[in-house]
mmCIF file of C-alpha atoms in Angstrom:
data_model
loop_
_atom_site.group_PDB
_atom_site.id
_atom_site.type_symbol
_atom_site.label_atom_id
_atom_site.label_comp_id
_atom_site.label_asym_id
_atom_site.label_seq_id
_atom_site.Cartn_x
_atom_site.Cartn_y
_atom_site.Cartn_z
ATOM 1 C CA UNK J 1 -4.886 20.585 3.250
ATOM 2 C CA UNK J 2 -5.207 16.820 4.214
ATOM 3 C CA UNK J 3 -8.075 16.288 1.527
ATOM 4 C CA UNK J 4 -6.307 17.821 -1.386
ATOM 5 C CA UNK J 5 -3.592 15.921 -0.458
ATOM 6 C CA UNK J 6 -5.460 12.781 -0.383
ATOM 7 C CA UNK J 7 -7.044 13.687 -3.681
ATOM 8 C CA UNK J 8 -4.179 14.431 -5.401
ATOM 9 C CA UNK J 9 -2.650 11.327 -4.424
ATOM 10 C CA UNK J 10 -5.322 8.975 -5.451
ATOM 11 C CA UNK J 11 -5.873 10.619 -8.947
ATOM 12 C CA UNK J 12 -2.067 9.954 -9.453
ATOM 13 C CA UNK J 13 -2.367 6.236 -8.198
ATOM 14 C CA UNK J 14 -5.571 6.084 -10.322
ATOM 15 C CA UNK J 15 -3.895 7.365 -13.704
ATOM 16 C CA UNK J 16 -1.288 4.572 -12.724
ATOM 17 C CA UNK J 17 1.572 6.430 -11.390
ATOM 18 C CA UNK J 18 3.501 5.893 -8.768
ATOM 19 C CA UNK J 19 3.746 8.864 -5.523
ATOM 20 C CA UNK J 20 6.917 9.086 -3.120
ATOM 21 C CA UNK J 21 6.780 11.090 -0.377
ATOM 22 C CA UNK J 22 10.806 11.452 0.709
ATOM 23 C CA UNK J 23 11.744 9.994 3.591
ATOM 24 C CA UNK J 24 8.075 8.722 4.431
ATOM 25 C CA UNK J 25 7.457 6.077 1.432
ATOM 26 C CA UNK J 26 5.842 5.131 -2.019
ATOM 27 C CA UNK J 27 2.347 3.954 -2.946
ATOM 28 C CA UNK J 28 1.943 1.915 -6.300
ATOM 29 C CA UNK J 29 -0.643 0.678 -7.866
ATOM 30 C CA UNK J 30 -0.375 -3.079 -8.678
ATOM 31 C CA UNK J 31 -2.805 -5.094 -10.484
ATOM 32 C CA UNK J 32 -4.728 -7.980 -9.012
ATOM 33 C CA UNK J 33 -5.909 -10.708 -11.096
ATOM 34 C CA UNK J 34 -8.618 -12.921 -10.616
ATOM 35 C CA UNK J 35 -8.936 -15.738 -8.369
ATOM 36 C CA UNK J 36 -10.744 -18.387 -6.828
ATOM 37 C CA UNK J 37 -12.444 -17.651 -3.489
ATOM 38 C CA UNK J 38 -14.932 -18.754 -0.919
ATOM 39 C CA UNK J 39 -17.987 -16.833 0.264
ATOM 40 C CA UNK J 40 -16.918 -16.805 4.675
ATOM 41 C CA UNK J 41 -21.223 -17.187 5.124
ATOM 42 C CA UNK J 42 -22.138 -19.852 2.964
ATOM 43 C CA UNK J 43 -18.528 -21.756 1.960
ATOM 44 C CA UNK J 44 -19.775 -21.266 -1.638
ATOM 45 C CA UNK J 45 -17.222 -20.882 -4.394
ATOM 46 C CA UNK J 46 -16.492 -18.124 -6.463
ATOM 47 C CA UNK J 47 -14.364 -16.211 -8.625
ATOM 48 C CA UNK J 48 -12.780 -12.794 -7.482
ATOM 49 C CA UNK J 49 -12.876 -9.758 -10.580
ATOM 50 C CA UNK J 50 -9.587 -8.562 -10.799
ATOM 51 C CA UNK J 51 -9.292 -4.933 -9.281
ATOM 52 C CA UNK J 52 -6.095 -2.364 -9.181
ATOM 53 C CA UNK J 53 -5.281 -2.153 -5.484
ATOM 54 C CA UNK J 54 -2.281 -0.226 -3.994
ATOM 55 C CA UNK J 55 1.258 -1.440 -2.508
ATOM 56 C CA UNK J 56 3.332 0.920 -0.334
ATOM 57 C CA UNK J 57 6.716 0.546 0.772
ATOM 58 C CA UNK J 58 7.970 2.599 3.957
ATOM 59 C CA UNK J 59 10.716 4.834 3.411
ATOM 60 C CA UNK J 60 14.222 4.853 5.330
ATOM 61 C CA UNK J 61 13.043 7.105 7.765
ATOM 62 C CA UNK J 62 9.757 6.165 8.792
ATOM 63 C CA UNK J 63 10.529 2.418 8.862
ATOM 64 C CA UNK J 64 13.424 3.505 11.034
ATOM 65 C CA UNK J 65 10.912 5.616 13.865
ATOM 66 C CA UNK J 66 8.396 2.544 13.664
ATOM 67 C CA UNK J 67 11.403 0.020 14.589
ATOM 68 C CA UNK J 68 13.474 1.908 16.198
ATOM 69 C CA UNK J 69 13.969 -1.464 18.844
ATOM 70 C CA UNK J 70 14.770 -3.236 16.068
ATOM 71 C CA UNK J 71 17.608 -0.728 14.295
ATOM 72 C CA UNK J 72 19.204 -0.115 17.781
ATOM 73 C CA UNK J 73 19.522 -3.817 17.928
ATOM 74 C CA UNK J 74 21.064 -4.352 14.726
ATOM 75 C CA UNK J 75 23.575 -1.167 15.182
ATOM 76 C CA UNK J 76 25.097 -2.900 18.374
#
């Protein structure tokens, strides 16, 4: 079950759309573009490709449960 899931969520993100899971959160793809960089082992410069990576964004719920210290706070 897991693995189709996770298939069927990275062929959407590939294909460019976005995935929202209700009340746990969206994933988006978002473009990088190139930049300049260092090499940590040598301190050489270079130039990073630009690459699709993915943003997600916690939903109401789940950010809710993970800071739950934090929403109690702000209720009072």
């Amino acid at each position: 079950m897991s693995r189709l899931f996770l298939e069927t969520v990275s062929d959407c993100l590939m294909y460019g759309h976005h995935v929202t899971i209700q009340r746990f959160g969206s994933f988006r793809p978002w473009e990088q573009t190139s930049r300049p960089v260092r090499n940590p082992r040598t301190g050489e410069p270079c130039m990073l490709e630009p690459r699709t990576s993915v943003k997600f964004n916690p939903g109401k719920t789940l950010f809710e449960k993970m800071n739950a210290d934090l929403v109690d706070k702000q209720q009072e």
